[in-house]
């Protein structure tokens, strides 16, 4: 289970992702993965939520869309960035981001081999379902890299890691 | 790396042969490495010219549309930038030169960076059509 709690500083992590440019949507350009370090979140208020897989049913239908829909509410509460994280590779994350219409509102980050999540006890072995090691379903609010809220789903479904729960905690 | 020179020989049919050569107006540096890149983007090389860097990847379809278009546009010696500079083209394969790609923060391809006077002057992303490229050049 989670090895971090409110008040802890998040471990340092590096994600890979395809940065959004409008040309990606038109198919006029191909995304090239670059890296993003948690260091870039120093001094910022960031909401991170994690899904076991891009495009997978519960996430796609119930987890990600509310975050996009309530983007303005998050911004109004002083959130500098929102990121969705999964163990999928950056090309899959980029494709999911485009299909979901995230544009430049929500970063779609690849937690390579679920490493960063694992360092917080937040990875899960889904090999029995053919998924390998994935990130658990959770949400974090960090302010200057310190955890202000952590919600890890205890069962299938979206409750404490959902947009409403996080907004209530901000 | 190939060099396209614009020197020409013409043959006239009126019973006499004449030769004409024009001075080298443009250069193509295809598949450039870091050393070539540094040389052609230096202040010395770019003071009278506009150097276009075409960052591409072999696996990217839009690059296969833009690169030949850039090559043919810059092979036309009469095409100049808005400020009258001759055009050079450098192509960089981002898989072969990942450091250069990272240095210029290339996060999608094709990305075209224009250099003049030793500095990056402008850039555009995506396989844009010829009129858009010409407009881009007009402002430089």
PDB file of C-alpha atoms in Angstrom:
ATOM      1  CA  UNK A   1       0.000   0.000   0.000  1.00  0.00           C
ATOM      2  CA  UNK A   2       1.018   3.668  -0.120  1.00  0.00           C
ATOM      3  CA  UNK A   3       4.285   4.368   1.632  1.00  0.00           C
ATOM      4  CA  UNK A   4       3.763   8.141   1.571  1.00  0.00           C
ATOM      5  CA  UNK A   5       1.328  10.342   3.448  1.00  0.00           C
ATOM      6  CA  UNK A   6       0.228  13.943   3.739  1.00  0.00           C
ATOM      7  CA  UNK A   7       3.187  16.081   4.712  1.00  0.00           C
ATOM      8  CA  UNK A   8       5.802  13.945   2.936  1.00  0.00           C
ATOM      9  CA  UNK A   9       7.808  15.273   0.035  1.00  0.00           C
ATOM     10  CA  UNK A  10       7.210  13.275  -3.135  1.00  0.00           C
ATOM     11  CA  UNK A  11      10.152  11.240  -4.381  1.00  0.00           C
ATOM     12  CA  UNK A  12      11.918  12.670  -7.384  1.00  0.00           C
ATOM     13  CA  UNK A  13      10.703  11.207 -10.664  1.00  0.00           C
ATOM     14  CA  UNK A  14      11.154  11.623 -14.390  1.00  0.00           C
ATOM     15  CA  UNK A  15       8.293  11.015 -16.782  1.00  0.00           C
ATOM     16  CA  UNK A  16       8.361  10.811 -20.526  1.00  0.00           C
ATOM     17  CA  UNK A  17       5.646  12.458 -22.560  1.00  0.00           C
ATOM     18  CA  UNK A  18       4.793  14.087 -25.837  1.00  0.00           C
ATOM     19  CA  UNK A  19       4.335  17.808 -25.318  1.00  0.00           C
ATOM     20  CA  UNK A  20       1.145  19.162 -26.850  1.00  0.00           C
ATOM     21  CA  UNK A  21       1.288  21.222 -30.036  1.00  0.00           C
ATOM     22  CA  UNK A  22      -1.784  21.974 -32.165  1.00  0.00           C
ATOM     23  CA  UNK A  23      -0.102  20.370 -35.208  1.00  0.00           C
ATOM     24  CA  UNK A  24      -0.404  16.958 -33.538  1.00  0.00           C
ATOM     25  CA  UNK A  25      -4.170  17.140 -33.850  1.00  0.00           C
ATOM     26  CA  UNK A  26      -4.105  17.885 -37.568  1.00  0.00           C
ATOM     27  CA  UNK A  27      -1.744  15.012 -38.185  1.00  0.00           C
ATOM     28  CA  UNK A  28       0.773  17.500 -39.574  1.00  0.00           C
ATOM     29  CA  UNK A  29       3.441  16.473 -37.101  1.00  0.00           C
ATOM     30  CA  UNK A  30       4.521  13.428 -35.090  1.00  0.00           C
ATOM     31  CA  UNK A  31       5.115  13.678 -31.371  1.00  0.00           C
ATOM     32  CA  UNK A  32       8.587  13.075 -30.030  1.00  0.00           C
ATOM     33  CA  UNK A  33       8.806  12.051 -26.387  1.00  0.00           C
ATOM     34  CA  UNK A  34      10.715  14.364 -24.098  1.00  0.00           C
ATOM     35  CA  UNK A  35      11.176  14.177 -20.353  1.00  0.00           C
ATOM     36  CA  UNK A  36       9.571  16.019 -17.502  1.00  0.00           C
ATOM     37  CA  UNK A  37      11.057  15.939 -14.032  1.00  0.00           C
ATOM     38  CA  UNK A  38       9.157  16.409 -10.798  1.00  0.00           C
ATOM     39  CA  UNK A  39      11.716  19.183 -10.155  1.00  0.00           C
ATOM     40  CA  UNK A  40       9.682  21.326 -12.541  1.00  0.00           C
ATOM     41  CA  UNK A  41       6.880  21.257  -9.992  1.00  0.00           C
ATOM     42  CA  UNK A  42       8.891  23.051  -7.304  1.00  0.00           C
ATOM     43  CA  UNK A  43       6.920  25.961  -5.936  1.00  0.00           C
ATOM     44  CA  UNK A  44       3.774  24.896  -7.792  1.00  0.00           C
ATOM     45  CA  UNK A  45       0.424  23.443  -6.859  1.00  0.00           C
ATOM     46  CA  UNK A  46      -0.079  20.319  -8.935  1.00  0.00           C
ATOM     47  CA  UNK A  47      -2.839  17.713  -9.116  1.00  0.00           C
ATOM     48  CA  UNK A  48      -1.686  14.280 -10.241  1.00  0.00           C
ATOM     49  CA  UNK A  49      -4.069  11.430 -10.798  1.00  0.00           C
ATOM     50  CA  UNK A  50      -3.104   7.955 -11.861  1.00  0.00           C
ATOM     51  CA  UNK A  51      -4.951   5.329 -13.872  1.00  0.00           C
ATOM     52  CA  UNK A  52      -3.976   1.687 -14.426  1.00  0.00           C
ATOM     53  CA  UNK A  53      -4.210   2.140 -18.192  1.00  0.00           C
ATOM     54  CA  UNK A  54      -4.948   4.683 -20.875  1.00  0.00           C
ATOM     55  CA  UNK A  55      -8.188   3.965 -22.764  1.00  0.00           C
ATOM     56  CA  UNK A  56      -9.212   1.258 -20.253  1.00  0.00           C
ATOM     57  CA  UNK A  57     -12.938   1.320 -19.366  1.00  0.00           C
ATOM     58  CA  UNK A  58     -13.329   2.791 -15.888  1.00  0.00           C
ATOM     59  CA  UNK A  59     -10.653   5.415 -16.437  1.00  0.00           C
ATOM     60  CA  UNK A  60     -11.747   6.474 -19.858  1.00  0.00           C
ATOM     61  CA  UNK A  61     -15.368   6.755 -18.921  1.00  0.00           C
ATOM     62  CA  UNK A  62     -15.317   7.877 -15.304  1.00  0.00           C
ATOM     63  CA  UNK A  63     -11.905   9.068 -14.176  1.00  0.00           C
ATOM     64  CA  UNK A  64     -10.332  11.354 -16.761  1.00  0.00           C
ATOM     65  CA  UNK A  65     -13.336  13.213 -18.274  1.00  0.00           C
ATOM     66  CA  UNK A  66     -14.445  14.960 -15.036  1.00  0.00           C
ATOM     67  CA  UNK A  67     -10.949  16.370 -14.579  1.00  0.00           C
ATOM     68  CA  UNK A  68     -11.120  17.894 -18.048  1.00  0.00           C
ATOM     69  CA  UNK A  69     -14.669  19.134 -17.591  1.00  0.00           C
ATOM     70  CA  UNK A  70     -13.834  20.833 -14.285  1.00  0.00           C
ATOM     71  CA  UNK A  71     -10.525  22.281 -15.466  1.00  0.00           C
ATOM     72  CA  UNK A  72     -11.664  25.840 -14.758  1.00  0.00           C
ATOM     73  CA  UNK A  73     -12.664  24.901 -11.222  1.00  0.00           C
ATOM     74  CA  UNK A  74      -9.187  23.507 -10.592  1.00  0.00           C
ATOM     75  CA  UNK A  75      -7.626  26.655 -12.013  1.00  0.00           C
ATOM     76  CA  UNK A  76      -9.844  28.801  -9.814  1.00  0.00           C
ATOM     77  CA  UNK A  77      -8.432  26.975  -6.780  1.00  0.00           C
ATOM     78  CA  UNK A  78      -4.901  27.955  -7.744  1.00  0.00           C
ATOM     79  CA  UNK A  79      -3.795  24.704  -9.365  1.00  0.00           C
ATOM     80  CA  UNK A  80      -0.844  25.316 -11.704  1.00  0.00           C
ATOM     81  CA  UNK A  81      -0.897  21.992 -13.496  1.00  0.00           C
ATOM     82  CA  UNK A  82      -2.959  18.822 -13.753  1.00  0.00           C
ATOM     83  CA  UNK A  83      -1.308  15.606 -14.850  1.00  0.00           C
ATOM     84  CA  UNK A  84      -2.686  12.147 -15.580  1.00  0.00           C
ATOM     85  CA  UNK A  85      -0.190   9.377 -15.119  1.00  0.00           C
ATOM     86  CA  UNK A  86      -0.090   5.751 -16.275  1.00  0.00           C
ATOM     87  CA  UNK A  87       2.532   3.121 -17.039  1.00  0.00           C
ATOM     88  CA  UNK A  88       1.694   3.197 -20.760  1.00  0.00           C
ATOM     89  CA  UNK A  89       4.399   4.463 -23.093  1.00  0.00           C
ATOM     90  CA  UNK A  90       4.396   8.171 -24.096  1.00  0.00           C
ATOM     91  CA  UNK A  91       2.995   7.468 -27.587  1.00  0.00           C
ATOM     92  CA  UNK A  92      -0.063   5.763 -26.107  1.00  0.00           C
ATOM     93  CA  UNK A  93      -0.452   8.585 -23.585  1.00  0.00           C
ATOM     94  CA  UNK A  94      -0.243  11.129 -26.399  1.00  0.00           C
ATOM     95  CA  UNK A  95      -2.857   9.254 -28.445  1.00  0.00           C
ATOM     96  CA  UNK A  96      -5.177   9.036 -25.461  1.00  0.00           C
ATOM     97  CA  UNK A  97      -4.689  12.723 -24.751  1.00  0.00           C
ATOM     98  CA  UNK A  98      -5.644  13.615 -28.322  1.00  0.00           C
ATOM     99  CA  UNK A  99      -8.696  11.342 -28.363  1.00  0.00           C
ATOM    100  CA  UNK A 100      -9.788  12.801 -25.027  1.00  0.00           C
ATOM    101  CA  UNK A 101      -9.288  16.382 -26.172  1.00  0.00           C
ATOM    102  CA  UNK A 102      -6.836  17.255 -23.386  1.00  0.00           C
ATOM    103  CA  UNK A 103      -4.897  19.771 -25.510  1.00  0.00           C
ATOM    104  CA  UNK A 104      -2.689  21.830 -23.214  1.00  0.00           C
ATOM    105  CA  UNK A 105      -4.998  21.520 -20.197  1.00  0.00           C
ATOM    106  CA  UNK A 106      -3.937  18.191 -18.739  1.00  0.00           C
ATOM    107  CA  UNK A 107      -0.487  16.675 -19.143  1.00  0.00           C
ATOM    108  CA  UNK A 108      -0.527  12.991 -20.081  1.00  0.00           C
ATOM    109  CA  UNK A 109       2.608  11.531 -18.547  1.00  0.00           C
ATOM    110  CA  UNK A 110       4.159   8.102 -18.881  1.00  0.00           C
ATOM    111  CA  UNK A 111       5.404   6.772 -15.558  1.00  0.00           C
ATOM    112  CA  UNK A 112       7.988   4.483 -17.151  1.00  0.00           C
ATOM    113  CA  UNK A 113       7.587   0.952 -15.809  1.00  0.00           C
ATOM    114  CA  UNK A 114       5.418   2.490 -13.050  1.00  0.00           C
ATOM    115  CA  UNK A 115       8.708   3.298 -11.332  1.00  0.00           C
ATOM    116  CA  UNK A 116       7.804   6.589  -9.695  1.00  0.00           C
ATOM    117  CA  UNK A 117       4.476   5.278  -8.458  1.00  0.00           C
ATOM    118  CA  UNK A 118       6.224   2.126  -7.183  1.00  0.00           C
ATOM    119  CA  UNK A 119       8.599   4.286  -5.144  1.00  0.00           C
ATOM    120  CA  UNK A 120       5.527   5.462  -3.219  1.00  0.00           C
ATOM    121  CA  UNK A 121       4.055   1.970  -2.913  1.00  0.00           C
ATOM    122  CA  UNK A 122       1.491   2.904  -5.552  1.00  0.00           C
ATOM    123  CA  UNK A 123       2.155   0.363  -8.277  1.00  0.00           C
ATOM    124  CA  UNK A 124       0.142  -2.816  -8.737  1.00  0.00           C
ATOM    125  CA  UNK A 125       0.931  -6.130 -10.406  1.00  0.00           C
ATOM    126  CA  UNK A 126      -1.759  -6.810 -12.968  1.00  0.00           C
ATOM    127  CA  UNK A 127       0.080  -9.649 -14.730  1.00  0.00           C
ATOM    128  CA  UNK A 128      -2.764 -12.038 -14.068  1.00  0.00           C
ATOM    129  CA  UNK A 129      -4.850  -9.859 -16.366  1.00  0.00           C
ATOM    130  CA  UNK A 130      -2.091  -9.496 -18.922  1.00  0.00           C
ATOM    131  CA  UNK A 131      -1.244  -5.888 -18.022  1.00  0.00           C
ATOM    132  CA  UNK A 132       2.087  -6.358 -16.269  1.00  0.00           C
ATOM    133  CA  UNK A 133       3.019  -3.816 -13.629  1.00  0.00           C
ATOM    134  CA  UNK A 134       0.790  -0.742 -13.656  1.00  0.00           C
ATOM    135  CA  UNK A 135       0.231   2.339 -11.577  1.00  0.00           C
ATOM    136  CA  UNK A 136      -2.537   2.092  -9.009  1.00  0.00           C
ATOM    137  CA  UNK A 137      -5.609   4.310  -9.208  1.00  0.00           C
ATOM    138  CA  UNK A 138      -4.826   7.292  -7.007  1.00  0.00           C
ATOM    139  CA  UNK A 139      -4.731  11.074  -6.829  1.00  0.00           C
ATOM    140  CA  UNK A 140      -2.223  13.406  -5.216  1.00  0.00           C
ATOM    141  CA  UNK A 141      -2.258  17.112  -4.574  1.00  0.00           C
ATOM    142  CA  UNK A 142       1.250  18.475  -4.120  1.00  0.00           C
ATOM    143  CA  UNK A 143       2.315  21.986  -3.221  1.00  0.00           C
ATOM    144  CA  UNK A 144       6.004  22.729  -3.671  1.00  0.00           C
ATOM    145  CA  UNK A 145       6.517  18.951  -3.892  1.00  0.00           C
ATOM    146  CA  UNK A 146       4.859  18.319  -0.503  1.00  0.00           C
ATOM    147  CA  UNK A 147       1.813  16.044  -0.427  1.00  0.00           C
ATOM    148  CA  UNK A 148      -1.299  17.872   0.682  1.00  0.00           C
ATOM    149  CA  UNK A 149      -3.810  15.182  -0.270  1.00  0.00           C
ATOM    150  CA  UNK A 150      -3.546  11.549  -1.210  1.00  0.00           C
ATOM    151  CA  UNK A 151      -6.466   9.370  -2.231  1.00  0.00           C
ATOM    152  CA  UNK A 152      -5.877   5.736  -3.173  1.00  0.00           C
ATOM    153  CA  UNK A 153      -8.870   3.745  -4.423  1.00  0.00           C
ATOM    154  CA  UNK A 154      -9.587   0.845  -2.103  1.00  0.00           C
ATOM    155  CA  UNK A 155     -11.684  -1.012  -4.677  1.00  0.00           C
ATOM    156  CA  UNK A 156     -12.648  -0.802  -8.363  1.00  0.00           C
ATOM    157  CA  UNK A 157     -14.342   2.490  -9.213  1.00  0.00           C
ATOM    158  CA  UNK A 158     -13.555   6.159  -8.739  1.00  0.00           C
ATOM    159  CA  UNK A 159     -14.109   7.776  -5.361  1.00  0.00           C
ATOM    160  CA  UNK A 160     -11.231   9.360  -3.430  1.00  0.00           C
ATOM    161  CA  UNK A 161      -9.112   9.734  -6.571  1.00  0.00           C
ATOM    162  CA  UNK A 162     -11.813  11.471  -8.587  1.00  0.00           C
ATOM    163  CA  UNK A 163     -12.088  15.105  -9.597  1.00  0.00           C
ATOM    164  CA  UNK A 164     -14.826  15.891  -7.067  1.00  0.00           C
ATOM    165  CA  UNK A 165     -12.900  14.440  -4.126  1.00  0.00           C
ATOM    166  CA  UNK A 166      -9.780  16.341  -5.089  1.00  0.00           C
ATOM    167  CA  UNK A 167     -11.645  19.616  -5.630  1.00  0.00           C
ATOM    168  CA  UNK A 168     -13.189  19.242  -2.179  1.00  0.00           C
ATOM    169  CA  UNK A 169      -9.716  18.826  -0.733  1.00  0.00           C
ATOM    170  CA  UNK A 170      -8.286  21.944  -2.400  1.00  0.00           C
TER     171      UNK A 170
ATOM    172  CA  UNK B   1      26.374  14.692 -46.677  1.00  0.00           C
ATOM    173  CA  UNK B   2      25.924  16.070 -50.150  1.00  0.00           C
ATOM    174  CA  UNK B   3      26.581  19.466 -51.527  1.00  0.00           C
ATOM    175  CA  UNK B   4      24.408  20.786 -54.305  1.00  0.00           C
ATOM    176  CA  UNK B   5      26.210  23.428 -56.239  1.00  0.00           C
ATOM    177  CA  UNK B   6      24.406  25.812 -58.498  1.00  0.00           C
ATOM    178  CA  UNK B   7      27.125  26.112 -61.047  1.00  0.00           C
ATOM    179  CA  UNK B   8      25.827  25.414 -64.496  1.00  0.00           C
ATOM    180  CA  UNK B   9      27.017  24.813 -67.992  1.00  0.00           C
ATOM    181  CA  UNK B  10      24.786  25.888 -70.842  1.00  0.00           C
ATOM    182  CA  UNK B  11      24.970  24.796 -74.432  1.00  0.00           C
ATOM    183  CA  UNK B  12      23.664  27.098 -77.103  1.00  0.00           C
ATOM    184  CA  UNK B  13      22.576  25.852 -80.500  1.00  0.00           C
ATOM    185  CA  UNK B  14      23.526  28.814 -82.625  1.00  0.00           C
ATOM    186  CA  UNK B  15      26.709  27.248 -83.925  1.00  0.00           C
ATOM    187  CA  UNK B  16      28.847  28.403 -81.080  1.00  0.00           C
ATOM    188  CA  UNK B  17      29.232  26.962 -77.639  1.00  0.00           C
ATOM    189  CA  UNK B  18      29.276  29.121 -74.571  1.00  0.00           C
ATOM    190  CA  UNK B  19      29.936  28.165 -70.977  1.00  0.00           C
ATOM    191  CA  UNK B  20      28.575  30.041 -68.024  1.00  0.00           C
ATOM    192  CA  UNK B  21      28.995  29.382 -64.373  1.00  0.00           C
ATOM    193  CA  UNK B  22      27.120  31.030 -61.576  1.00  0.00           C
ATOM    194  CA  UNK B  23      28.679  31.334 -58.130  1.00  0.00           C
ATOM    195  CA  UNK B  24      27.441  28.975 -55.460  1.00  0.00           C
ATOM    196  CA  UNK B  25      24.167  30.418 -54.200  1.00  0.00           C
ATOM    197  CA  UNK B  26      22.899  27.786 -51.856  1.00  0.00           C
ATOM    198  CA  UNK B  27      23.930  24.645 -50.086  1.00  0.00           C
ATOM    199  CA  UNK B  28      22.213  21.531 -48.897  1.00  0.00           C
ATOM    200  CA  UNK B  29      23.659  19.696 -45.895  1.00  0.00           C
ATOM    201  CA  UNK B  30      21.619  16.538 -45.635  1.00  0.00           C
ATOM    202  CA  UNK B  31      21.831  14.247 -42.631  1.00  0.00           C
ATOM    203  CA  UNK B  32      24.029  16.686 -40.724  1.00  0.00           C
ATOM    204  CA  UNK B  33      25.952  15.752 -37.605  1.00  0.00           C
ATOM    205  CA  UNK B  34      26.774  18.038 -34.687  1.00  0.00           C
ATOM    206  CA  UNK B  35      30.022  19.316 -36.172  1.00  0.00           C
ATOM    207  CA  UNK B  36      28.403  20.276 -39.460  1.00  0.00           C
ATOM    208  CA  UNK B  37      25.482  21.762 -37.586  1.00  0.00           C
ATOM    209  CA  UNK B  38      27.729  23.992 -35.501  1.00  0.00           C
ATOM    210  CA  UNK B  39      29.631  25.126 -38.549  1.00  0.00           C
ATOM    211  CA  UNK B  40      26.598  26.025 -40.667  1.00  0.00           C
ATOM    212  CA  UNK B  41      24.760  27.793 -37.841  1.00  0.00           C
ATOM    213  CA  UNK B  42      27.796  29.858 -36.832  1.00  0.00           C
ATOM    214  CA  UNK B  43      27.660  33.664 -37.055  1.00  0.00           C
ATOM    215  CA  UNK B  44      30.227  33.586 -39.877  1.00  0.00           C
ATOM    216  CA  UNK B  45      28.213  31.241 -42.039  1.00  0.00           C
ATOM    217  CA  UNK B  46      24.842  32.777 -41.335  1.00  0.00           C
ATOM    218  CA  UNK B  47      25.622  36.443 -41.618  1.00  0.00           C
ATOM    219  CA  UNK B  48      24.466  36.768 -45.222  1.00  0.00           C
ATOM    220  CA  UNK B  49      22.308  33.715 -45.385  1.00  0.00           C
ATOM    221  CA  UNK B  50      19.270  32.164 -43.854  1.00  0.00           C
ATOM    222  CA  UNK B  51      19.930  28.612 -42.759  1.00  0.00           C
ATOM    223  CA  UNK B  52      16.931  26.339 -42.345  1.00  0.00           C
ATOM    224  CA  UNK B  53      17.318  23.323 -40.072  1.00  0.00           C
ATOM    225  CA  UNK B  54      14.829  20.563 -40.875  1.00  0.00           C
ATOM    226  CA  UNK B  55      14.541  18.273 -37.827  1.00  0.00           C
ATOM    227  CA  UNK B  56      12.956  15.033 -39.026  1.00  0.00           C
ATOM    228  CA  UNK B  57      12.519  11.354 -38.169  1.00  0.00           C
ATOM    229  CA  UNK B  58      12.448   8.401 -40.560  1.00  0.00           C
ATOM    230  CA  UNK B  59       9.316   7.048 -38.946  1.00  0.00           C
ATOM    231  CA  UNK B  60       7.291  10.219 -39.292  1.00  0.00           C
ATOM    232  CA  UNK B  61       5.035  10.467 -42.347  1.00  0.00           C
ATOM    233  CA  UNK B  62       4.562  14.264 -42.286  1.00  0.00           C
ATOM    234  CA  UNK B  63       8.374  14.649 -42.452  1.00  0.00           C
ATOM    235  CA  UNK B  64       8.372  12.690 -45.716  1.00  0.00           C
ATOM    236  CA  UNK B  65       5.990  15.319 -47.082  1.00  0.00           C
ATOM    237  CA  UNK B  66       7.827  18.390 -45.847  1.00  0.00           C
ATOM    238  CA  UNK B  67      11.477  17.459 -46.438  1.00  0.00           C
ATOM    239  CA  UNK B  68      11.274  17.067 -50.244  1.00  0.00           C
ATOM    240  CA  UNK B  69       9.251  20.269 -50.394  1.00  0.00           C
ATOM    241  CA  UNK B  70      11.936  22.158 -48.469  1.00  0.00           C
ATOM    242  CA  UNK B  71      14.622  20.647 -50.657  1.00  0.00           C
ATOM    243  CA  UNK B  72      12.984  21.757 -53.868  1.00  0.00           C
ATOM    244  CA  UNK B  73      12.135  25.232 -52.556  1.00  0.00           C
ATOM    245  CA  UNK B  74      15.679  25.849 -51.339  1.00  0.00           C
ATOM    246  CA  UNK B  75      17.166  24.430 -54.539  1.00  0.00           C
ATOM    247  CA  UNK B  76      15.619  27.352 -56.381  1.00  0.00           C
ATOM    248  CA  UNK B  77      18.403  29.922 -56.332  1.00  0.00           C
ATOM    249  CA  UNK B  78      15.981  32.736 -57.065  1.00  0.00           C
ATOM    250  CA  UNK B  79      14.061  32.155 -53.831  1.00  0.00           C
ATOM    251  CA  UNK B  80      15.345  34.449 -51.113  1.00  0.00           C
ATOM    252  CA  UNK B  81      14.202  35.372 -47.647  1.00  0.00           C
ATOM    253  CA  UNK B  82      12.332  38.607 -47.063  1.00  0.00           C
ATOM    254  CA  UNK B  83      15.601  40.331 -46.180  1.00  0.00           C
ATOM    255  CA  UNK B  84      17.222  39.095 -49.377  1.00  0.00           C
ATOM    256  CA  UNK B  85      19.257  36.270 -47.904  1.00  0.00           C
ATOM    257  CA  UNK B  86      20.071  33.122 -49.848  1.00  0.00           C
ATOM    258  CA  UNK B  87      18.766  29.911 -48.293  1.00  0.00           C
ATOM    259  CA  UNK B  88      20.728  26.928 -47.023  1.00  0.00           C
ATOM    260  CA  UNK B  89      19.050  23.729 -45.893  1.00  0.00           C
ATOM    261  CA  UNK B  90      20.342  21.415 -43.195  1.00  0.00           C
ATOM    262  CA  UNK B  91      18.514  18.213 -42.325  1.00  0.00           C
ATOM    263  CA  UNK B  92      18.950  16.574 -38.942  1.00  0.00           C
ATOM    264  CA  UNK B  93      17.722  13.069 -38.181  1.00  0.00           C
ATOM    265  CA  UNK B  94      16.600  13.347 -34.549  1.00  0.00           C
ATOM    266  CA  UNK B  95      17.235   9.643 -33.915  1.00  0.00           C
ATOM    267  CA  UNK B  96      20.845  10.002 -35.091  1.00  0.00           C
ATOM    268  CA  UNK B  97      21.361  13.293 -33.274  1.00  0.00           C
ATOM    269  CA  UNK B  98      19.256  13.141 -30.098  1.00  0.00           C
ATOM    270  CA  UNK B  99      21.431  15.715 -28.309  1.00  0.00           C
ATOM    271  CA  UNK B 100      20.817  18.322 -31.007  1.00  0.00           C
ATOM    272  CA  UNK B 101      17.103  17.555 -30.910  1.00  0.00           C
ATOM    273  CA  UNK B 102      17.043  17.945 -27.130  1.00  0.00           C
ATOM    274  CA  UNK B 103      19.105  21.140 -27.311  1.00  0.00           C
ATOM    275  CA  UNK B 104      16.508  22.714 -29.568  1.00  0.00           C
ATOM    276  CA  UNK B 105      13.651  21.226 -27.575  1.00  0.00           C
ATOM    277  CA  UNK B 106      12.215  19.376 -30.533  1.00  0.00           C
ATOM    278  CA  UNK B 107       9.054  17.794 -29.184  1.00  0.00           C
ATOM    279  CA  UNK B 108       7.392  17.025 -32.465  1.00  0.00           C
ATOM    280  CA  UNK B 109       8.616  16.601 -36.009  1.00  0.00           C
ATOM    281  CA  UNK B 110       8.982  18.071 -38.472  1.00  0.00           C
ATOM    282  CA  UNK B 111      10.312  21.171 -36.745  1.00  0.00           C
ATOM    283  CA  UNK B 112      12.059  23.744 -38.926  1.00  0.00           C
ATOM    284  CA  UNK B 113      14.360  26.252 -37.221  1.00  0.00           C
ATOM    285  CA  UNK B 114      15.659  29.291 -39.113  1.00  0.00           C
ATOM    286  CA  UNK B 115      19.109  30.658 -38.230  1.00  0.00           C
ATOM    287  CA  UNK B 116      20.491  34.032 -39.114  1.00  0.00           C
ATOM    288  CA  UNK B 117      23.463  35.920 -37.722  1.00  0.00           C
ATOM    289  CA  UNK B 118      24.382  32.977 -35.551  1.00  0.00           C
ATOM    290  CA  UNK B 119      21.070  32.854 -33.752  1.00  0.00           C
ATOM    291  CA  UNK B 120      17.779  31.070 -33.980  1.00  0.00           C
ATOM    292  CA  UNK B 121      15.405  33.594 -35.531  1.00  0.00           C
ATOM    293  CA  UNK B 122      12.156  31.661 -35.861  1.00  0.00           C
ATOM    294  CA  UNK B 123      10.690  28.200 -36.197  1.00  0.00           C
ATOM    295  CA  UNK B 124       7.619  26.354 -37.324  1.00  0.00           C
ATOM    296  CA  UNK B 125       6.255  22.897 -36.624  1.00  0.00           C
ATOM    297  CA  UNK B 126       4.397  20.571 -38.944  1.00  0.00           C
ATOM    298  CA  UNK B 127       4.177  19.661 -42.614  1.00  0.00           C
ATOM    299  CA  UNK B 128       2.820  23.012 -43.754  1.00  0.00           C
ATOM    300  CA  UNK B 129       2.171  23.669 -47.468  1.00  0.00           C
ATOM    301  CA  UNK B 130       4.465  25.674 -49.769  1.00  0.00           C
ATOM    302  CA  UNK B 131       2.615  29.011 -49.450  1.00  0.00           C
ATOM    303  CA  UNK B 132       2.993  28.840 -45.665  1.00  0.00           C
ATOM    304  CA  UNK B 133       6.721  28.162 -46.002  1.00  0.00           C
ATOM    305  CA  UNK B 134       7.104  31.110 -48.349  1.00  0.00           C
ATOM    306  CA  UNK B 135       5.255  33.358 -45.923  1.00  0.00           C
ATOM    307  CA  UNK B 136       7.539  32.127 -43.128  1.00  0.00           C
ATOM    308  CA  UNK B 137      10.567  33.065 -45.244  1.00  0.00           C
ATOM    309  CA  UNK B 138       9.128  36.451 -46.146  1.00  0.00           C
ATOM    310  CA  UNK B 139       9.303  37.585 -42.525  1.00  0.00           C
ATOM    311  CA  UNK B 140      12.975  36.696 -42.156  1.00  0.00           C
TER     312      UNK B 140
END
